[in-house]
Amino acid sequence: MDPETITINDQLVKLPKHVAIIVDGNGRWAKERGLTRMQGHDAGFKNLKKLANHIFDRGIKVASFYVFSTENFKRSAEEVGHLMDIFVILCRRELKTFMKNNIKVVFSGGDAPLPQKVIEARDWIAEQTKNNTGGIINFCLNYGGRAEIVHAVKRIAAEKSADEIANLTEQDFSKYLYQDLPDVDLMIRTSGELRLSNFLLWQNSYAEFYFPKTKFPDFSADDFDQALVEYTLRDRRFGGIKNA
Ligand code: IPE
Ligand code: IPE
Ligand code: MG
């Protein structure tokens, strides 16, 4: 079946089902302006809200945002604390918007060592929005791709018989990831870094990668549309023969 298409500035553009974004460059964006890293994160999250609205307006059904990796706990207490405060505020303040737009909020990532207030705010908004059907926003918070795979393996080992494990398929395995979402079609990392940094290792298996130089606080709706144009030009073969 042909993927859904839309028109942007008279151009026919393919819509990915699942877009995943590594929101990178907040710190460097701030430094360039003589601001603190904390101010960079404030600007980044302001932009994330705008961009998420735009993505769902375009008709995309699933959007993942990498907002805090398991490795990001290595940063200063001040920076980690500020980001944790941002997550709590985001969950509490944005419920109205998610309800209005019919967006289900889900999270990928472990609990420890997240502060209790973040766990509570996270679980609260997930519960409030669980019946929404217009789209899914997946916040990868305290997320690591390897940790996710190990977590899935442990759950499978605990819940399944030896026989079921012997017959386990890739599809079965996917159901044990933090969230059961479609594979990523388009993975965007802002700020010019050309790496995955442990992001959705399983789900990005056949994703198209797009690496704009723009730092996340400046990554606009138009920049996102440009990524869709580029995505449309890609020839996704999935190991098959070119279809031209
Ligand atoms: C990404 O921006 C935001 C988070 C980790 C939450 P960075 O903080 O990594 O910004 P740079 O890479 O230092 O510029
Ligand atoms: C990846 O960015 C994590 C998030 C954006 C949340 P980092 O800035 O932490 O990644 P590295 O350290 O440059 O690989
Ligand atoms: Mg970074």
Tab-separated table of C-alpha atoms and ligand atoms in Angstrom:
chain	number	residue	atom	x	y	z
A	1	MET	CA	0.000	0.000	0.000
A	2	ASP	CA	1.234	3.484	-0.839
A	3	PRO	CA	2.186	5.597	2.174
A	4	GLU	CA	-0.095	8.512	2.814
A	5	THR	CA	0.873	11.690	0.982
A	6	ILE	CA	0.139	15.376	1.546
A	7	THR	CA	0.914	18.540	-0.365
A	8	ILE	CA	3.349	21.119	0.994
A	9	ASN	CA	3.926	24.226	-1.163
A	10	ASP	CA	2.545	22.401	-4.226
A	11	GLN	CA	4.907	19.488	-3.642
A	12	LEU	CA	3.619	15.990	-3.029
A	13	VAL	CA	5.238	14.690	0.156
A	14	LYS	CA	5.162	11.214	1.744
A	15	LEU	CA	4.123	11.044	5.349
A	16	PRO	CA	6.161	8.854	7.666
A	17	LYS	CA	4.074	6.946	10.206
A	18	HIS	CA	6.641	7.349	12.962
A	19	VAL	CA	9.084	10.256	13.217
A	20	ALA	CA	11.768	10.165	15.898
A	21	ILE	CA	13.776	13.235	16.847
A	22	ILE	CA	16.962	13.590	18.888
A	23	VAL	CA	16.549	17.110	20.190
A	24	ASP	CA	20.220	18.059	20.260
A	25	GLY	CA	22.158	21.306	20.435
A	26	ASN	CA	20.393	23.206	23.214
A	27	GLY	CA	23.687	23.750	25.053
A	28	ARG	CA	25.586	25.026	22.023
A	29	TRP	CA	22.643	27.208	20.993
A	30	ALA	CA	22.798	28.872	24.414
A	31	LYS	CA	26.578	29.232	24.397
A	32	GLU	CA	26.501	31.061	21.053
A	33	ARG	CA	24.199	33.605	22.655
A	34	GLY	CA	26.065	34.008	25.932
A	35	LEU	CA	23.235	32.225	27.767
A	36	THR	CA	23.382	29.367	30.261
A	37	ARG	CA	22.784	25.731	29.265
A	38	MET	CA	19.607	25.881	31.349
A	39	GLN	CA	18.322	28.726	29.165
A	40	GLY	CA	19.178	26.604	26.146
A	41	HIS	CA	16.980	23.813	27.474
A	42	ASP	CA	14.147	26.264	28.159
A	43	ALA	CA	14.335	27.399	24.531
A	44	GLY	CA	14.541	23.795	23.350
A	45	PHE	CA	11.390	22.765	25.183
A	46	LYS	CA	9.500	25.804	23.999
A	47	ASN	CA	10.366	24.726	20.487
A	48	LEU	CA	9.484	21.098	21.157
A	49	LYS	CA	5.899	22.096	21.987
A	50	LYS	CA	5.568	24.083	18.754
A	51	LEU	CA	7.150	21.367	16.667
A	52	ALA	CA	5.028	18.581	18.159
A	53	ASN	CA	1.870	20.522	17.251
A	54	HIS	CA	3.155	20.988	13.731
A	55	ILE	CA	4.032	17.296	13.332
A	56	PHE	CA	0.539	16.192	14.364
A	57	ASP	CA	-1.032	18.935	12.237
A	58	ARG	CA	0.755	17.410	9.272
A	59	GLY	CA	-1.075	14.145	9.957
A	60	ILE	CA	1.806	12.122	11.375
A	61	LYS	CA	0.522	9.587	13.908
A	62	VAL	CA	3.546	8.805	16.068
A	63	ALA	CA	6.344	11.144	17.178
A	64	SER	CA	9.173	10.137	19.508
A	65	PHE	CA	11.360	12.746	21.171
A	66	TYR	CA	14.653	11.840	22.841
A	67	VAL	CA	14.633	14.248	25.738
A	68	PHE	CA	16.941	12.586	28.275
A	69	SER	CA	19.247	9.617	27.874
A	70	THR	CA	20.390	7.221	30.594
A	71	GLU	CA	23.841	8.728	29.958
A	72	ASN	CA	22.651	12.317	30.526
A	73	PHE	CA	22.785	11.697	34.290
A	74	LYS	CA	26.530	12.259	33.906
A	75	ARG	CA	25.841	16.011	33.590
A	76	SER	CA	26.029	18.529	36.455
A	77	ALA	CA	23.441	18.349	39.231
A	78	GLU	CA	22.259	21.810	38.223
A	79	GLU	CA	21.620	20.848	34.608
A	80	VAL	CA	20.026	17.490	35.431
A	81	GLY	CA	17.843	19.157	38.085
A	82	HIS	CA	16.742	21.841	35.653
A	83	LEU	CA	15.784	19.278	33.022
A	84	MET	CA	13.853	17.252	35.602
A	85	ASP	CA	11.936	20.405	36.565
A	86	ILE	CA	11.151	21.035	32.897
A	87	PHE	CA	9.699	17.512	32.547
A	88	VAL	CA	7.444	17.976	35.580
A	89	ILE	CA	6.213	21.361	34.310
A	90	LEU	CA	5.665	19.990	30.807
A	91	CYS	CA	3.491	17.141	32.111
A	92	ARG	CA	1.456	19.404	34.369
A	93	ARG	CA	0.997	22.349	31.999
A	94	GLU	CA	0.505	20.661	28.673
A	95	LEU	CA	-2.292	18.266	29.600
A	96	LYS	CA	-4.862	20.711	28.212
A	97	THR	CA	-3.133	20.853	24.831
A	98	PHE	CA	-2.763	17.078	24.595
A	99	MET	CA	-6.432	16.588	25.466
A	100	LYS	CA	-7.545	19.255	22.989
A	101	ASN	CA	-5.479	17.655	20.220
A	102	ASN	CA	-6.475	14.110	21.233
A	103	ILE	CA	-2.825	13.058	21.700
A	104	LYS	CA	-1.863	10.084	23.826
A	105	VAL	CA	1.324	10.686	25.814
A	106	VAL	CA	3.573	7.693	26.450
A	107	PHE	CA	7.110	7.332	27.798
A	108	SER	CA	10.021	5.075	27.046
A	109	GLY	CA	12.659	4.616	29.720
A	110	GLY	CA	13.333	3.229	33.152
A	111	ASP	CA	12.355	4.583	36.573
A	112	ALA	CA	15.608	4.694	38.573
A	113	PRO	CA	17.271	7.112	39.111
A	114	LEU	CA	14.502	9.528	38.123
A	115	PRO	CA	13.253	11.708	40.995
A	116	GLN	CA	9.884	10.612	42.384
A	117	LYS	CA	8.201	13.856	41.261
A	118	VAL	CA	9.140	13.117	37.629
A	119	ILE	CA	7.863	9.544	37.846
A	120	GLU	CA	4.585	10.795	39.289
A	121	ALA	CA	4.099	13.573	36.718
A	122	ARG	CA	5.031	11.163	33.911
A	123	ASP	CA	2.612	8.449	35.039
A	124	TRP	CA	-0.101	11.012	35.682
A	125	ILE	CA	-0.143	12.481	32.172
A	126	ALA	CA	0.135	9.015	30.610
A	127	GLU	CA	-2.913	7.913	32.578
A	128	GLN	CA	-4.910	11.082	31.763
A	129	THR	CA	-4.291	10.785	28.022
A	130	LYS	CA	-4.404	6.988	27.622
A	131	ASN	CA	-7.705	6.937	25.724
A	132	ASN	CA	-6.751	9.647	23.204
A	133	THR	CA	-6.683	8.412	19.629
A	134	GLY	CA	-5.475	11.303	17.419
A	135	GLY	CA	-1.746	10.553	17.698
A	136	ILE	CA	0.956	9.304	20.050
A	137	ILE	CA	3.810	11.330	21.496
A	138	ASN	CA	6.522	9.107	22.930
A	139	PHE	CA	8.955	10.877	25.263
A	140	CYS	CA	12.179	8.953	25.595
A	141	LEU	CA	13.068	10.007	29.112
A	142	ASN	CA	15.802	8.239	31.059
A	143	TYR	CA	16.010	6.193	27.881
A	144	GLY	CA	18.774	3.967	26.538
A	145	GLY	CA	18.388	1.681	23.545
A	146	ARG	CA	20.548	-1.063	25.026
A	147	ALA	CA	18.798	-0.822	28.388
A	148	GLU	CA	15.474	-1.185	26.563
A	149	ILE	CA	16.588	-4.378	24.833
A	150	VAL	CA	17.947	-5.882	28.066
A	151	HIS	CA	14.707	-4.916	29.834
A	152	ALA	CA	12.684	-6.682	27.127
A	153	VAL	CA	14.842	-9.817	27.345
A	154	LYS	CA	14.359	-9.999	31.112
A	155	ARG	CA	10.595	-9.654	30.817
A	156	ILE	CA	10.434	-12.330	28.143
A	157	ALA	CA	12.565	-14.687	30.251
A	158	ALA	CA	10.295	-14.105	33.254
A	159	GLU	CA	6.982	-14.459	31.413
A	160	LYS	CA	7.477	-17.013	28.682
A	161	SER	CA	8.073	-20.748	28.652
A	162	ALA	CA	11.182	-22.293	27.078
A	163	ASP	CA	9.009	-23.432	24.207
A	164	GLU	CA	7.613	-19.938	23.587
A	165	ILE	CA	11.130	-18.488	23.737
A	166	ALA	CA	12.359	-21.030	21.185
A	167	ASN	CA	9.618	-19.864	18.801
A	168	LEU	CA	9.891	-16.135	19.545
A	169	THR	CA	9.683	-13.903	16.456
A	170	GLU	CA	10.927	-10.357	15.917
A	171	GLN	CA	7.319	-9.212	16.101
A	172	ASP	CA	6.827	-10.944	19.449
A	173	PHE	CA	10.010	-9.308	20.733
A	174	SER	CA	8.801	-5.816	19.715
A	175	LYS	CA	5.851	-6.156	22.073
A	176	TYR	CA	8.229	-6.284	25.020
A	177	LEU	CA	9.914	-2.968	24.295
A	178	TYR	CA	8.924	-0.024	26.497
A	179	GLN	CA	6.174	0.876	23.993
A	180	ASP	CA	4.672	-1.166	21.207
A	181	LEU	CA	4.992	1.371	18.374
A	182	PRO	CA	5.546	1.033	14.630
A	183	ASP	CA	9.163	1.085	13.415
A	184	VAL	CA	10.683	4.520	12.944
A	185	ASP	CA	10.435	5.748	9.339
A	186	LEU	CA	12.310	9.028	9.682
A	187	MET	CA	14.933	9.764	12.345
A	188	ILE	CA	16.076	13.366	12.687
A	189	ARG	CA	18.994	14.537	14.819
A	190	THR	CA	19.514	18.272	14.983
A	191	SER	CA	22.790	20.154	15.598
A	192	GLY	CA	24.994	18.343	13.083
A	193	GLU	CA	26.024	15.359	15.228
A	194	LEU	CA	26.102	12.191	13.135
A	195	ARG	CA	25.359	9.477	15.662
A	196	LEU	CA	22.502	7.640	17.352
A	197	SER	CA	23.691	8.005	20.961
A	198	ASN	CA	21.776	4.875	22.037
A	199	PHE	CA	18.435	6.041	20.560
A	200	LEU	CA	15.742	3.507	19.594
A	201	LEU	CA	18.291	0.926	18.456
A	202	TRP	CA	15.665	-1.693	17.636
A	203	GLN	CA	13.043	0.630	16.134
A	204	ASN	CA	15.503	2.587	13.939
A	205	SER	CA	16.568	-0.575	12.134
A	206	TYR	CA	15.352	0.633	8.692
A	207	ALA	CA	14.735	4.308	9.418
A	208	GLU	CA	15.853	7.022	7.027
A	209	PHE	CA	18.292	9.346	8.813
A	210	TYR	CA	18.304	13.131	8.453
A	211	PHE	CA	20.945	15.288	10.109
A	212	PRO	CA	20.250	19.020	9.850
A	213	LYS	CA	22.957	21.356	11.210
A	214	THR	CA	20.363	23.572	12.897
A	215	LYS	CA	20.429	23.415	16.689
A	216	PHE	CA	17.186	22.238	18.195
A	217	PRO	CA	15.823	25.550	19.584
A	218	ASP	CA	15.976	26.952	16.018
A	219	PHE	CA	14.608	23.861	14.256
A	220	SER	CA	11.359	25.248	12.837
A	221	ALA	CA	8.195	23.895	11.253
A	222	ASP	CA	9.639	24.816	7.830
A	223	ASP	CA	12.837	22.906	8.637
A	224	PHE	CA	10.726	19.913	9.557
A	225	ASP	CA	8.816	20.158	6.272
A	226	GLN	CA	12.172	20.186	4.501
A	227	ALA	CA	12.963	16.886	6.211
A	228	LEU	CA	9.693	15.480	4.824
A	229	VAL	CA	10.671	16.605	1.323
A	230	GLU	CA	14.041	14.885	1.692
A	231	TYR	CA	12.357	11.757	3.112
A	232	THR	CA	10.077	11.632	0.064
A	233	LEU	CA	13.134	11.521	-2.220
A	234	ARG	CA	14.660	8.545	-0.437
A	235	ASP	CA	14.323	5.144	-2.057
A	236	ARG	CA	13.446	2.761	0.767
A	237	ARG	CA	14.343	-0.700	-0.396
A	238	PHE	CA	14.373	-2.728	2.828
A	239	GLY	CA	16.905	-5.036	1.278
A	240	GLY	CA	14.853	-5.549	-1.875
A	241	ILE	CA	15.432	-4.429	-5.448
A	242	LYS	CA	15.287	-0.793	-6.550
A	243	ASN	CA	11.781	0.111	-7.553
A	244	ALA	CA	12.480	2.752	-10.222
B	1	IPE	C1	20.115	18.174	24.006
B	1	IPE	O1	20.900	19.293	23.950
B	1	IPE	C2	19.116	18.253	25.111
B	1	IPE	C3	19.217	17.226	26.125
B	1	IPE	C4	20.205	16.406	26.383
B	1	IPE	C5	18.076	17.182	26.965
B	1	IPE	P1	22.334	19.228	24.596
B	1	IPE	O2	22.234	19.653	26.013
B	1	IPE	O3	22.966	17.906	24.384
B	1	IPE	O4	23.078	20.347	23.765
B	1	IPE	P2	24.591	20.322	23.291
B	1	IPE	O5	24.787	19.043	22.516
B	1	IPE	O6	25.439	20.355	24.523
B	1	IPE	O7	24.717	21.531	22.438
B	2	IPE	C1	21.506	12.536	23.017
B	2	IPE	O1	22.206	13.730	23.003
B	2	IPE	C2	20.469	12.558	24.081
B	2	IPE	C3	19.440	13.584	23.966
B	2	IPE	C4	19.336	14.505	23.069
B	2	IPE	C5	18.429	13.508	24.964
B	2	IPE	P1	23.580	13.941	23.770
B	2	IPE	O2	23.978	15.345	23.528
B	2	IPE	O3	23.460	13.486	25.175
B	2	IPE	O4	24.538	12.902	23.014
B	2	IPE	P2	26.110	12.860	22.834
B	2	IPE	O5	26.715	12.881	24.213
B	2	IPE	O6	26.504	14.068	22.048
B	2	IPE	O7	26.371	11.600	22.097
B	3	MG	MG	24.109	17.153	22.896
